[in-house]
Structure formats: C-alpha cells, structure tokens
Amino acid sequence: MQDLTEPILELVRLTSTDLPADVEQALRQAVEREAPGSAARGALETILKNVALSRANSTPICQDTGTPLFYVRHPAGWSTRSLRAQIESAVAQATAHAYLRPNSVDSLSGKNSGNNLGGHYFPTIHFEEVEGEALVIELMLKGGGCENVGAQYSLPHSQLGAGRDLAGVRKVVLDAVHQAQGQGCAPGILGVAIGGDRGSSYYASKEALLRKLDEPNPDESLAALEARLTQEANQLGIGPMGFGGETTVLDAKITHLNRLPASYFVSVSYMCWAYRRRKMVWKDGQVSYS
Amino acid sequence: MRSVQIPISDETIRSLEVGEPVALSGVMITGRDAAHKWMVDTFIKKTRQPEGDDQQVYAALKPILAGGVIYHCGPVVAGLDTKDYRFVAAGPTTSSREEPYQGDVMRHFNVKGVIGKGGMGPKTLAACQEAPGAYLHAIGGAASLIAQSVKRVLGVHKLDFGVPEAMWVIEVQDFPVVVTMDAHGRSQHAVIEAQSKSALEKLLAA
Ligand code: SF4
C-alpha cells in the first residue's frame, strides 16, 4: 500500500491556509451589499485581505484550526488502520509546521497533547468503502467558536410554534441564527439536518457542509427552503461579526435522514466564514486537490 | 482611523465611542479561559493558594495590565522549539466565556481595554463604566492579518497552560479593532441583539 502521509500533509496545509474559491466568491459578493464606510463592510474587507495574505504566506486563515474532520472514501483493499496512522502522522507534522494550532485537550486533566492527537476522535476520521479506483479524502476544519453556537431542536417546539414540517424547520433554524448572533464569526454558513437520532443528525448536518456553495440541492423543496432561510436570516440584521448589516449568513445547506416515528430532530451546524474544506483525490499514483 | 497608544489614559478611554474603528499600538498581553480563572481564583477571590511561579507571574503582569489591554486570543506560534517565538496566526476568540471573570480582572488590575470577539455581558459593561474601560472587537478569523500587526513577542507566562491558553506578552502596531462597548454604558451587542430579536419575532409570526 502507498504511503500517503506527504500528500495528506499537503491537504492539511491547503485546507488551513487557502480558502476555497466558492467561499471567497461569496464573501466578495457580500462586501458589495454593505454600506461604504460601515463597520460591516470594514470587517468583510479585512477578512478578504486576511484570506489573500494567508494564501500568499501559507499561514493559517484563522488561528483556531478547529477539529480536523476527515472523510475518507476508499476503494476495496485499503487498510483503514494504516490510513488512520498516516492521517495522524500528517496531522502531527502539520502541527509542527504551524499549519495547525495544538487543539486537542484531555477533557479530564485539561492537558493539551501538543500535536493535535488524542484518543479515537481527535482527529475525527470517517471511513467508507466505495466503488471504483479513486481514493478521496475530504478535510474540514471546524472551529470552536462556531461549533459552540450549533443547536439541536426536538420538534414540535411549542415556544417557537414549530411543528414537524418544513415550516417548523424554518422557524427553529432562524432561531438558531438569532441565538448565535455574531459569536460564530458571522457571516456563517448553515449546515442543517432534518431527522435521524441526535447523533446521526448532527453528523449529517456537518456532512451537508461538504456541498459547494454554488451546488444546488437536488431536492426542490429543500432548495427553496435553503434560499428562503438565507434571505430571511439576512433580514435579522446581525451582520458580519454581529456589527449589524446585510450579511448574516452566506448560504444554507440542508439534508434529511429517516427518523423514528417518535422523534423529529433538526440539527444546525454553524460554519464560520472561515469555511475551510478541501478535497484530495488519489488515483493511479497521482494526487490532485480541489 | 484613530490611533491609540497603550498604556491608555482614563481620558482617552472615555473619549472612545461605540462604532468607532481604532488602531492600537504598544504592549499588550493575551489571556483566555485558563488565565482568567487562574487570576481570579489565585489573586482576586483567593480560593486557591499561589504555587509554583504564580507570585512571580503576578508581579510581572501588574505593570503590563495597569492601563493596559488584555487580548482574548489563543495564537498559533512558531519557534516553540528554539524559543524564538513568532505569532503566525492570532485572531480573537469568543469573549463571552470570560464574562464571569472579566469585570473583576479589570477592576483589580486597572485594565483599560479588553479585545475579543462576540461582545460581553452586563457585568463587563458595568466594569467598563467604573474602570473606566472599553471592549474592543477584533475581526474574528482575521488571524494572519492580525499576526502581522504583532511586531514582537516579548515573553510568555504560564506556557504550561498550553500554547493557546498561555499569556503572551506582545508588542503590536496598528492592531485594528472596533469599539463595541464603551465607558458610557453603551453596547453595540445589546442593540443588535434587541433589533434582531424583534426582526425574528416578525418572521416567526409571518
Ligand atoms: S469561529 Fe471560525 S473564524 Fe471565528 S475564531 Fe473560530 S474558527 Fe476562527
């Protein structure tokens, strides 16, 4: 089996230091919506300057390089045990190169491991065997500030008047955006999962964030809800950093899972503007990144 | 943009108003969760005995914090092996976690400015009026850009808290912030919270 430690290290570097084009594009459009001279516009301009600088100097876009979440789709015959070892080694090296901040803290002792490793869940790695010849590794860096403002609702929710339908989903998601205010480094991107149990629902809400901003939802009713939520969340006027303004979220990505008859969960994963996700494809000994 | 030099006088801090962009220059110190809890438990509420280098660090902090600025930040630092420290990425972290401690820390050390993101609550706002002081909002996530305004790392205390939680003494030039809580009891965060609440209620009723 090939040793992919080096290409994975490059995946980590790219993810931490080079914001994807679709996200940068959305931020550029957002600048134009904000009034000249406003704190909101100033914040977005600073953000864009920072994005360019991080790319040029290969330094982290944000110092909170978050939880590294790896999604590995491998053809038959790959050892997930050795892939895990290679990912862990790449993560430790990326930390030594200062592409990642040491972020893995023992919950009981409070000690930081210093290399972003620790236990079975840090980094978090999801494996799935797939058809075909290509090995695909996607990496998302999910920061703590925005993770802390994520929310899960059990519907019906009487206080918000939210029932078990898409109208109810709309209400709780708007509530989550209001609760978050600027704390998750607005403008954010909403990953929303409808259904599942509490665990699978949150998991899917993050996975929804792997879809590009310009990629439409294949389900028409969800595509319509995504557009409406984005527009209405922006009517809240929270604005970049919570300074007030036109841009509170850049987009919403919704997915759905089967659920138990008794349960109807809606999970919202709030992704900050520093929406760091990259993909690596390994095929016939060649690596490519997007 | 207005330039403000650290240490900051009471007069200057009182002249800052909500919404105003400011460029800060001078020496400041980082501190977040572990540092705030340690300062309050050991020297303000005194619920734990000083141990190890606690007293020395306290003596070193006092002159930096008097008239000074504390920055809620857990940086990415290069040169950890050689101790030739450089800030690589240094944006603000969420300030609300320090709400239980911040007011006491401001009064005890006579801190004038608190930099972070997301704003703080009524206890800190009250301390801003008394101290007087101000809450200065940095641009969350603008880590490389802010790191460039850090000219030198002058030292570090409590590195055993871990790199993000340690107290880094830094010299900055033209560090960009926006005043979102001022010494006159005004909070941009409270205003936006209330406005967005009424917008939400309208949308939910529709
Ligand atoms: S929420 Fe995102 S941009 Fe803000 S500090 Fe955390 S990781 Fe950085």
PDB file of C-alpha atoms in Angstrom, chain A:
ATOM      1  CA  MET A   1       0.000   0.000   0.000  1.00  0.00           C
ATOM      2  CA  GLN A   2       1.114   3.534  -0.794  1.00  0.00           C
ATOM      3  CA  ASP A   3       2.225   5.854   1.968  1.00  0.00           C
ATOM      4  CA  LEU A   4       0.044   8.957   1.647  1.00  0.00           C
ATOM      5  CA  THR A   5       1.417  10.883   4.629  1.00  0.00           C
ATOM      6  CA  GLU A   6       3.056  13.550   2.441  1.00  0.00           C
ATOM      7  CA  PRO A   7       0.022  14.223   0.205  1.00  0.00           C
ATOM      8  CA  ILE A   8      -2.224  14.316   3.297  1.00  0.00           C
ATOM      9  CA  LEU A   9       0.101  16.836   4.943  1.00  0.00           C
ATOM     10  CA  GLU A  10      -0.332  18.994   1.828  1.00  0.00           C
ATOM     11  CA  LEU A  11      -4.112  18.566   2.110  1.00  0.00           C
ATOM     12  CA  VAL A  12      -3.936  19.897   5.684  1.00  0.00           C
ATOM     13  CA  ARG A  13      -1.736  22.831   4.675  1.00  0.00           C
ATOM     14  CA  LEU A  14      -4.026  23.740   1.809  1.00  0.00           C
ATOM     15  CA  THR A  15      -7.154  23.489   3.953  1.00  0.00           C
ATOM     16  CA  SER A  16      -5.789  25.649   6.752  1.00  0.00           C
ATOM     17  CA  THR A  17      -4.199  28.348   4.610  1.00  0.00           C
ATOM     18  CA  ASP A  18      -6.122  28.602   1.312  1.00  0.00           C
ATOM     19  CA  LEU A  19      -9.841  29.401   1.479  1.00  0.00           C
ATOM     20  CA  PRO A  20     -11.860  27.614  -1.268  1.00  0.00           C
ATOM     21  CA  ALA A  21     -12.844  29.739  -4.264  1.00  0.00           C
ATOM     22  CA  ASP A  22     -16.616  29.388  -3.783  1.00  0.00           C
ATOM     23  CA  VAL A  23     -16.399  30.772  -0.247  1.00  0.00           C
ATOM     24  CA  GLU A  24     -14.152  33.659  -1.216  1.00  0.00           C
ATOM     25  CA  GLN A  25     -16.510  34.495  -4.076  1.00  0.00           C
ATOM     26  CA  ALA A  26     -19.478  34.617  -1.691  1.00  0.00           C
ATOM     27  CA  LEU A  27     -17.536  36.950   0.615  1.00  0.00           C
ATOM     28  CA  ARG A  28     -16.707  39.233  -2.318  1.00  0.00           C
ATOM     29  CA  GLN A  29     -20.377  39.465  -3.204  1.00  0.00           C
ATOM     30  CA  ALA A  30     -21.186  40.217   0.429  1.00  0.00           C
ATOM     31  CA  VAL A  31     -18.815  43.208   0.534  1.00  0.00           C
ATOM     32  CA  GLU A  32     -20.793  44.869  -2.231  1.00  0.00           C
ATOM     33  CA  ARG A  33     -24.012  44.613  -0.230  1.00  0.00           C
ATOM     34  CA  GLU A  34     -22.659  46.512   2.775  1.00  0.00           C
ATOM     35  CA  ALA A  35     -22.771  50.284   3.020  1.00  0.00           C
ATOM     36  CA  PRO A  36     -19.489  52.093   2.283  1.00  0.00           C
ATOM     37  CA  GLY A  37     -17.735  53.102   5.497  1.00  0.00           C
ATOM     38  CA  SER A  38     -19.811  50.756   7.685  1.00  0.00           C
ATOM     39  CA  ALA A  39     -18.216  48.504  10.318  1.00  0.00           C
ATOM     40  CA  ALA A  40     -19.773  45.564   8.436  1.00  0.00           C
ATOM     41  CA  ARG A  41     -18.019  46.451   5.209  1.00  0.00           C
ATOM     42  CA  GLY A  42     -14.767  47.113   7.033  1.00  0.00           C
ATOM     43  CA  ALA A  43     -14.973  43.661   8.642  1.00  0.00           C
ATOM     44  CA  LEU A  44     -15.519  41.938   5.289  1.00  0.00           C
ATOM     45  CA  GLU A  45     -12.705  43.878   3.655  1.00  0.00           C
ATOM     46  CA  THR A  46     -10.382  42.875   6.487  1.00  0.00           C
ATOM     47  CA  ILE A  47     -11.492  39.264   6.087  1.00  0.00           C
ATOM     48  CA  LEU A  48     -10.688  39.301   2.357  1.00  0.00           C
ATOM     49  CA  LYS A  49      -7.290  40.876   2.969  1.00  0.00           C
ATOM     50  CA  ASN A  50      -6.596  38.183   5.526  1.00  0.00           C
ATOM     51  CA  VAL A  51      -7.621  35.453   3.070  1.00  0.00           C
ATOM     52  CA  ALA A  52      -5.158  36.768   0.456  1.00  0.00           C
ATOM     53  CA  LEU A  53      -2.374  37.126   2.999  1.00  0.00           C
ATOM     54  CA  SER A  54      -2.847  33.607   4.382  1.00  0.00           C
ATOM     55  CA  ARG A  55      -2.719  32.167   0.886  1.00  0.00           C
ATOM     56  CA  ALA A  56       0.405  34.124  -0.045  1.00  0.00           C
ATOM     57  CA  ASN A  57       2.291  33.324   3.169  1.00  0.00           C
ATOM     58  CA  SER A  58       0.921  29.837   3.728  1.00  0.00           C
ATOM     59  CA  THR A  59      -0.225  30.749   7.244  1.00  0.00           C
ATOM     60  CA  PRO A  60      -3.486  29.657   8.890  1.00  0.00           C
ATOM     61  CA  ILE A  61      -6.504  31.690   7.823  1.00  0.00           C
ATOM     62  CA  CYS A  62      -7.709  31.504  11.411  1.00  0.00           C
ATOM     63  CA  GLN A  63      -5.676  30.601  14.479  1.00  0.00           C
ATOM     64  CA  ASP A  64      -8.431  28.270  15.595  1.00  0.00           C
ATOM     65  CA  THR A  65      -7.723  25.455  13.184  1.00  0.00           C
ATOM     66  CA  GLY A  66     -10.580  23.583  14.803  1.00  0.00           C
ATOM     67  CA  THR A  67     -11.383  19.914  14.913  1.00  0.00           C
ATOM     68  CA  PRO A  68      -9.864  18.227  11.871  1.00  0.00           C
ATOM     69  CA  LEU A  69     -12.723  16.209  10.348  1.00  0.00           C
ATOM     70  CA  PHE A  70     -11.596  13.722   7.709  1.00  0.00           C
ATOM     71  CA  TYR A  71     -13.995  11.986   5.346  1.00  0.00           C
ATOM     72  CA  VAL A  72     -12.215   9.113   3.614  1.00  0.00           C
ATOM     73  CA  ARG A  73     -13.817   7.209   0.736  1.00  0.00           C
ATOM     74  CA  HIS A  74     -11.559   4.362  -0.292  1.00  0.00           C
ATOM     75  CA  PRO A  75     -11.750   1.566  -2.884  1.00  0.00           C
ATOM     76  CA  ALA A  76     -11.715  -2.052  -1.696  1.00  0.00           C
ATOM     77  CA  GLY A  77      -8.379  -3.298  -0.456  1.00  0.00           C
ATOM     78  CA  TRP A  78      -7.157  -0.276   1.500  1.00  0.00           C
ATOM     79  CA  SER A  79      -6.314  -0.726   5.141  1.00  0.00           C
ATOM     80  CA  THR A  80      -8.207   1.832   7.187  1.00  0.00           C
ATOM     81  CA  ARG A  81      -5.865   1.122  10.085  1.00  0.00           C
ATOM     82  CA  SER A  82      -2.836   2.226   8.136  1.00  0.00           C
ATOM     83  CA  LEU A  83      -4.722   5.155   6.577  1.00  0.00           C
ATOM     84  CA  ARG A  84      -5.533   6.281  10.098  1.00  0.00           C
ATOM     85  CA  ALA A  85      -1.880   6.053  11.082  1.00  0.00           C
ATOM     86  CA  GLN A  86      -0.896   8.131   8.044  1.00  0.00           C
ATOM     87  CA  ILE A  87      -3.545  10.771   8.719  1.00  0.00           C
ATOM     88  CA  GLU A  88      -2.432  11.019  12.339  1.00  0.00           C
ATOM     89  CA  SER A  89       1.172  11.369  11.332  1.00  0.00           C
ATOM     90  CA  ALA A  90       0.303  14.091   8.789  1.00  0.00           C
ATOM     91  CA  VAL A  91      -1.729  15.965  11.417  1.00  0.00           C
ATOM     92  CA  ALA A  92       1.143  15.882  13.916  1.00  0.00           C
ATOM     93  CA  GLN A  93       3.562  17.128  11.259  1.00  0.00           C
ATOM     94  CA  ALA A  94       1.160  19.882  10.187  1.00  0.00           C
ATOM     95  CA  THR A  95       1.060  21.000  13.828  1.00  0.00           C
ATOM     96  CA  ALA A  96       4.856  21.104  13.989  1.00  0.00           C
ATOM     97  CA  HIS A  97       4.830  23.259  10.817  1.00  0.00           C
ATOM     98  CA  ALA A  98       2.306  25.635  12.490  1.00  0.00           C
ATOM     99  CA  TYR A  99      -0.359  24.918   9.858  1.00  0.00           C
ATOM    100  CA  LEU A 100      -2.449  23.726  12.767  1.00  0.00           C
ATOM    101  CA  ARG A 101      -2.637  25.021  16.325  1.00  0.00           C
ATOM    102  CA  PRO A 102      -2.304  22.374  19.059  1.00  0.00           C
ATOM    103  CA  ASN A 103      -6.007  21.928  19.747  1.00  0.00           C
ATOM    104  CA  SER A 104      -6.516  18.547  21.372  1.00  0.00           C
ATOM    105  CA  VAL A 105      -7.200  18.854  25.093  1.00  0.00           C
ATOM    106  CA  ASP A 106      -7.746  15.965  27.522  1.00  0.00           C
ATOM    107  CA  SER A 107     -11.209  16.614  28.973  1.00  0.00           C
ATOM    108  CA  LEU A 108     -10.295  15.252  32.408  1.00  0.00           C
ATOM    109  CA  SER A 109      -6.771  16.552  33.017  1.00  0.00           C
ATOM    110  CA  GLY A 110      -7.086  19.709  30.882  1.00  0.00           C
ATOM    111  CA  LYS A 111      -3.730  18.916  29.275  1.00  0.00           C
ATOM    112  CA  ASN A 112      -3.146  19.818  25.647  1.00  0.00           C
ATOM    113  CA  SER A 113      -1.485  16.927  23.797  1.00  0.00           C
ATOM    114  CA  GLY A 114       0.527  19.443  21.774  1.00  0.00           C
ATOM    115  CA  ASN A 115       0.242  17.595  18.461  1.00  0.00           C
ATOM    116  CA  ASN A 116      -3.495  17.516  17.709  1.00  0.00           C
ATOM    117  CA  LEU A 117      -3.727  13.812  18.505  1.00  0.00           C
ATOM    118  CA  GLY A 118      -5.579  12.178  21.350  1.00  0.00           C
ATOM    119  CA  GLY A 119      -7.936   9.219  21.610  1.00  0.00           C
ATOM    120  CA  HIS A 120     -10.045   7.783  18.843  1.00  0.00           C
ATOM    121  CA  TYR A 121     -11.906  11.009  17.979  1.00  0.00           C
ATOM    122  CA  PHE A 122      -9.097  13.537  17.559  1.00  0.00           C
ATOM    123  CA  PRO A 123      -8.735  13.957  14.657  1.00  0.00           C
ATOM    124  CA  THR A 124     -12.160  12.657  13.686  1.00  0.00           C
ATOM    125  CA  ILE A 125     -11.946  10.264  10.738  1.00  0.00           C
ATOM    126  CA  HIS A 126     -14.897   8.748   8.886  1.00  0.00           C
ATOM    127  CA  PHE A 127     -14.162   5.826   6.549  1.00  0.00           C
ATOM    128  CA  GLU A 128     -16.371   4.474   3.813  1.00  0.00           C
ATOM    129  CA  GLU A 129     -15.591   1.868   1.182  1.00  0.00           C
ATOM    130  CA  VAL A 130     -16.693   2.901  -2.306  1.00  0.00           C
ATOM    131  CA  GLU A 131     -16.780   1.577  -5.881  1.00  0.00           C
ATOM    132  CA  GLY A 132     -14.048   2.476  -8.357  1.00  0.00           C
ATOM    133  CA  GLU A 133     -10.330   3.124  -8.215  1.00  0.00           C
ATOM    134  CA  ALA A 134     -10.026   6.573  -6.667  1.00  0.00           C
ATOM    135  CA  LEU A 135      -9.322   7.277  -3.025  1.00  0.00           C
ATOM    136  CA  VAL A 136     -10.923  10.546  -1.935  1.00  0.00           C
ATOM    137  CA  ILE A 137     -10.106  12.356   1.281  1.00  0.00           C
ATOM    138  CA  GLU A 138     -12.059  15.447   2.252  1.00  0.00           C
ATOM    139  CA  LEU A 139     -10.952  17.562   5.187  1.00  0.00           C
ATOM    140  CA  MET A 140     -12.973  20.153   7.053  1.00  0.00           C
ATOM    141  CA  LEU A 141     -11.546  22.288   9.870  1.00  0.00           C
ATOM    142  CA  LYS A 142     -14.387  23.185  12.216  1.00  0.00           C
ATOM    143  CA  GLY A 143     -13.517  25.921  14.682  1.00  0.00           C
ATOM    144  CA  GLY A 144     -14.719  26.074  18.263  1.00  0.00           C
ATOM    145  CA  GLY A 145     -16.423  29.488  18.186  1.00  0.00           C
ATOM    146  CA  CYS A 146     -18.862  28.424  15.514  1.00  0.00           C
ATOM    147  CA  GLU A 147     -19.213  24.873  16.843  1.00  0.00           C
ATOM    148  CA  ASN A 148     -20.310  26.317  20.189  1.00  0.00           C
ATOM    149  CA  VAL A 149     -23.283  28.087  18.597  1.00  0.00           C
ATOM    150  CA  GLY A 150     -24.589  24.965  16.854  1.00  0.00           C
ATOM    151  CA  ALA A 151     -28.016  23.860  18.073  1.00  0.00           C
ATOM    152  CA  GLN A 152     -30.342  20.899  18.034  1.00  0.00           C
ATOM    153  CA  TYR A 153     -34.114  21.149  18.317  1.00  0.00           C
ATOM    154  CA  SER A 154     -36.662  18.455  19.060  1.00  0.00           C
ATOM    155  CA  LEU A 155     -39.886  19.247  17.237  1.00  0.00           C
ATOM    156  CA  PRO A 156     -42.634  20.143  17.925  1.00  0.00           C
ATOM    157  CA  HIS A 157     -41.227  23.200  19.686  1.00  0.00           C
ATOM    158  CA  SER A 158     -44.107  24.982  21.357  1.00  0.00           C
ATOM    159  CA  GLN A 159     -42.287  28.193  22.313  1.00  0.00           C
ATOM    160  CA  LEU A 160     -41.318  28.850  18.700  1.00  0.00           C
ATOM    161  CA  GLY A 161     -44.582  27.434  17.344  1.00  0.00           C
ATOM    162  CA  ALA A 162     -42.597  24.982  15.234  1.00  0.00           C
ATOM    163  CA  GLY A 163     -44.338  21.794  14.091  1.00  0.00           C
ATOM    164  CA  ARG A 164     -42.975  18.704  12.372  1.00  0.00           C
ATOM    165  CA  ASP A 165     -42.767  20.050   8.839  1.00  0.00           C
ATOM    166  CA  LEU A 166     -40.563  22.339   6.749  1.00  0.00           C
ATOM    167  CA  ALA A 167     -42.361  25.405   8.125  1.00  0.00           C
ATOM    168  CA  GLY A 168     -41.276  24.267  11.592  1.00  0.00           C
ATOM    169  CA  VAL A 169     -37.736  23.639  10.382  1.00  0.00           C
ATOM    170  CA  ARG A 170     -37.613  27.206   9.063  1.00  0.00           C
ATOM    171  CA  LYS A 171     -38.600  28.614  12.451  1.00  0.00           C
ATOM    172  CA  VAL A 172     -36.043  26.748  14.521  1.00  0.00           C
ATOM    173  CA  VAL A 173     -33.211  27.455  12.091  1.00  0.00           C
ATOM    174  CA  LEU A 174     -33.964  31.184  12.201  1.00  0.00           C
ATOM    175  CA  ASP A 175     -33.988  30.954  15.993  1.00  0.00           C
ATOM    176  CA  ALA A 176     -30.561  29.284  15.904  1.00  0.00           C
ATOM    177  CA  VAL A 177     -29.178  32.117  13.770  1.00  0.00           C
ATOM    178  CA  HIS A 178     -30.584  34.673  16.199  1.00  0.00           C
ATOM    179  CA  GLN A 179     -29.145  32.839  19.214  1.00  0.00           C
ATOM    180  CA  ALA A 180     -25.737  32.703  17.513  1.00  0.00           C
ATOM    181  CA  GLN A 181     -25.633  36.483  16.926  1.00  0.00           C
ATOM    182  CA  GLY A 182     -22.081  37.282  15.754  1.00  0.00           C
ATOM    183  CA  GLN A 183     -20.458  34.694  18.048  1.00  0.00           C
ATOM    184  CA  GLY A 184     -19.779  32.132  15.349  1.00  0.00           C
ATOM    185  CA  CYS A 185     -17.848  34.678  13.262  1.00  0.00           C
ATOM    186  CA  ALA A 186     -20.701  35.703  11.012  1.00  0.00           C
ATOM    187  CA  PRO A 187     -21.326  35.664   8.120  1.00  0.00           C
ATOM    188  CA  GLY A 188     -21.831  31.934   8.584  1.00  0.00           C
ATOM    189  CA  ILE A 189     -22.964  29.006   6.504  1.00  0.00           C
ATOM    190  CA  LEU A 190     -25.687  26.791   7.940  1.00  0.00           C
ATOM    191  CA  GLY A 191     -25.464  23.008   7.760  1.00  0.00           C
ATOM    192  CA  VAL A 192     -28.912  21.669   8.608  1.00  0.00           C
ATOM    193  CA  ALA A 193     -30.074  18.072   9.062  1.00  0.00           C
ATOM    194  CA  ILE A 194     -33.698  17.091   9.430  1.00  0.00           C
ATOM    195  CA  GLY A 195     -34.395  13.740  11.126  1.00  0.00           C
ATOM    196  CA  GLY A 196     -32.087  10.993  12.379  1.00  0.00           C
ATOM    197  CA  ASP A 197     -31.290  10.432  16.037  1.00  0.00           C
ATOM    198  CA  ARG A 198     -29.371  13.052  17.990  1.00  0.00           C
ATOM    199  CA  GLY A 199     -26.002  11.653  16.910  1.00  0.00           C
ATOM    200  CA  SER A 200     -26.654  10.930  13.232  1.00  0.00           C
ATOM    201  CA  SER A 201     -28.481  14.240  12.884  1.00  0.00           C
ATOM    202  CA  TYR A 202     -25.507  16.331  13.995  1.00  0.00           C
ATOM    203  CA  TYR A 203     -23.186  14.166  11.917  1.00  0.00           C
ATOM    204  CA  ALA A 204     -25.281  14.754   8.783  1.00  0.00           C
ATOM    205  CA  SER A 205     -25.542  18.492   9.465  1.00  0.00           C
ATOM    206  CA  LYS A 206     -21.747  18.709   9.147  1.00  0.00           C
ATOM    207  CA  GLU A 207     -21.623  16.447   6.128  1.00  0.00           C
ATOM    208  CA  ALA A 208     -24.113  18.789   4.434  1.00  0.00           C
ATOM    209  CA  LEU A 209     -21.409  21.456   4.601  1.00  0.00           C
ATOM    210  CA  LEU A 210     -19.240  19.497   2.169  1.00  0.00           C
ATOM    211  CA  ARG A 211     -21.549  20.554  -0.666  1.00  0.00           C
ATOM    212  CA  LYS A 212     -20.170  23.590  -2.535  1.00  0.00           C
ATOM    213  CA  LEU A 213     -21.945  26.910  -2.161  1.00  0.00           C
ATOM    214  CA  ASP A 214     -22.851  27.044  -5.845  1.00  0.00           C
ATOM    215  CA  GLU A 215     -24.083  23.438  -5.942  1.00  0.00           C
ATOM    216  CA  PRO A 216     -27.867  23.394  -5.724  1.00  0.00           C
ATOM    217  CA  ASN A 217     -29.817  20.995  -3.516  1.00  0.00           C
ATOM    218  CA  PRO A 218     -31.193  18.150  -5.664  1.00  0.00           C
ATOM    219  CA  ASP A 219     -34.459  18.233  -3.701  1.00  0.00           C
ATOM    220  CA  GLU A 220     -36.612  21.110  -4.897  1.00  0.00           C
ATOM    221  CA  SER A 221     -38.422  21.763  -1.647  1.00  0.00           C
ATOM    222  CA  LEU A 222     -35.106  21.850   0.245  1.00  0.00           C
ATOM    223  CA  ALA A 223     -33.507  24.063  -2.407  1.00  0.00           C
ATOM    224  CA  ALA A 224     -36.372  26.534  -1.928  1.00  0.00           C
ATOM    225  CA  LEU A 225     -36.001  26.403   1.851  1.00  0.00           C
ATOM    226  CA  GLU A 226     -32.241  26.997   1.591  1.00  0.00           C
ATOM    227  CA  ALA A 227     -32.812  30.145  -0.461  1.00  0.00           C
ATOM    228  CA  ARG A 228     -35.537  31.384   1.853  1.00  0.00           C
ATOM    229  CA  LEU A 229     -33.534  30.747   5.016  1.00  0.00           C
ATOM    230  CA  THR A 230     -30.535  32.589   3.620  1.00  0.00           C
ATOM    231  CA  GLN A 231     -32.651  35.572   2.685  1.00  0.00           C
ATOM    232  CA  GLU A 232     -34.588  35.675   5.962  1.00  0.00           C
ATOM    233  CA  ALA A 233     -31.534  35.117   8.152  1.00  0.00           C
ATOM    234  CA  ASN A 234     -30.063  38.189   6.494  1.00  0.00           C
ATOM    235  CA  GLN A 235     -33.166  40.185   7.404  1.00  0.00           C
ATOM    236  CA  LEU A 236     -32.210  39.705  11.066  1.00  0.00           C
ATOM    237  CA  GLY A 237     -29.581  42.408  10.554  1.00  0.00           C
ATOM    238  CA  ILE A 238     -26.922  40.782  12.741  1.00  0.00           C
ATOM    239  CA  GLY A 239     -24.283  41.336  10.081  1.00  0.00           C
ATOM    240  CA  PRO A 240     -20.596  40.417   9.859  1.00  0.00           C
ATOM    241  CA  MET A 241     -19.143  39.866  13.361  1.00  0.00           C
ATOM    242  CA  GLY A 242     -22.501  40.957  14.778  1.00  0.00           C
ATOM    243  CA  PHE A 243     -21.703  44.594  13.913  1.00  0.00           C
ATOM    244  CA  GLY A 244     -25.106  44.932  12.179  1.00  0.00           C
ATOM    245  CA  GLY A 245     -25.513  44.799   8.407  1.00  0.00           C
ATOM    246  CA  GLU A 246     -26.938  42.970   5.435  1.00  0.00           C
ATOM    247  CA  THR A 247     -24.921  39.756   5.542  1.00  0.00           C
ATOM    248  CA  THR A 248     -25.535  37.420   8.456  1.00  0.00           C
ATOM    249  CA  VAL A 249     -25.249  34.143   6.553  1.00  0.00           C
ATOM    250  CA  LEU A 250     -23.762  33.311   3.167  1.00  0.00           C
ATOM    251  CA  ASP A 251     -25.774  30.173   2.493  1.00  0.00           C
ATOM    252  CA  ALA A 252     -27.735  27.263   3.971  1.00  0.00           C
ATOM    253  CA  LYS A 253     -27.206  23.585   3.153  1.00  0.00           C
ATOM    254  CA  ILE A 254     -29.989  21.190   4.159  1.00  0.00           C
ATOM    255  CA  THR A 255     -30.090  17.409   4.206  1.00  0.00           C
ATOM    256  CA  HIS A 256     -32.569  14.914   5.572  1.00  0.00           C
ATOM    257  CA  LEU A 257     -32.416  11.487   7.224  1.00  0.00           C
ATOM    258  CA  ASN A 258     -35.028   8.943   8.147  1.00  0.00           C
ATOM    259  CA  ARG A 259     -36.191   9.236  11.716  1.00  0.00           C
ATOM    260  CA  LEU A 260     -38.132   7.315  14.315  1.00  0.00           C
ATOM    261  CA  PRO A 261     -41.884   7.892  14.396  1.00  0.00           C
ATOM    262  CA  ALA A 262     -41.425   9.384  17.868  1.00  0.00           C
ATOM    263  CA  SER A 263     -38.569  11.795  17.024  1.00  0.00           C
ATOM    264  CA  TYR A 264     -38.121  14.814  14.780  1.00  0.00           C
ATOM    265  CA  PHE A 265     -34.744  16.442  15.274  1.00  0.00           C
ATOM    266  CA  VAL A 266     -33.426  19.463  13.461  1.00  0.00           C
ATOM    267  CA  SER A 267     -29.677  19.967  13.873  1.00  0.00           C
ATOM    268  CA  VAL A 268     -27.877  23.118  12.888  1.00  0.00           C
ATOM    269  CA  SER A 269     -24.110  23.178  12.465  1.00  0.00           C
ATOM    270  CA  TYR A 270     -22.977  26.760  12.140  1.00  0.00           C
ATOM    271  CA  MET A 271     -19.869  27.186   9.997  1.00  0.00           C
ATOM    272  CA  CYS A 272     -17.999  30.463  10.314  1.00  0.00           C
ATOM    273  CA  TRP A 273     -16.908  32.485   7.272  1.00  0.00           C
ATOM    274  CA  ALA A 274     -13.504  30.726   7.589  1.00  0.00           C
ATOM    275  CA  TYR A 275     -15.099  27.736   5.915  1.00  0.00           C
ATOM    276  CA  ARG A 276     -12.037  25.567   5.442  1.00  0.00           C
ATOM    277  CA  ARG A 277     -12.694  22.424   3.447  1.00  0.00           C
ATOM    278  CA  ARG A 278     -10.580  20.786   0.755  1.00  0.00           C
ATOM    279  CA  LYS A 279     -10.594  17.554  -1.206  1.00  0.00           C
ATOM    280  CA  MET A 280      -7.753  15.283  -2.271  1.00  0.00           C
ATOM    281  CA  VAL A 281      -8.123  12.588  -4.942  1.00  0.00           C
ATOM    282  CA  TRP A 282      -5.553   9.800  -5.264  1.00  0.00           C
ATOM    283  CA  LYS A 283      -5.772   7.712  -8.417  1.00  0.00           C
ATOM    284  CA  ASP A 284      -3.177   5.626 -10.290  1.00  0.00           C
ATOM    285  CA  GLY A 285      -0.417   7.040  -8.111  1.00  0.00           C
ATOM    286  CA  GLN A 286      -1.399  10.656  -8.940  1.00  0.00           C
ATOM    287  CA  VAL A 287      -2.713  13.177  -6.466  1.00  0.00           C
ATOM    288  CA  SER A 288      -4.936  16.159  -7.195  1.00  0.00           C
ATOM    289  CA  TYR A 289      -6.535  18.735  -4.922  1.00  0.00           C
ATOM    290  CA  SER A 290      -9.655  20.869  -5.199  1.00  0.00           C
TER     291      SER A 290
END
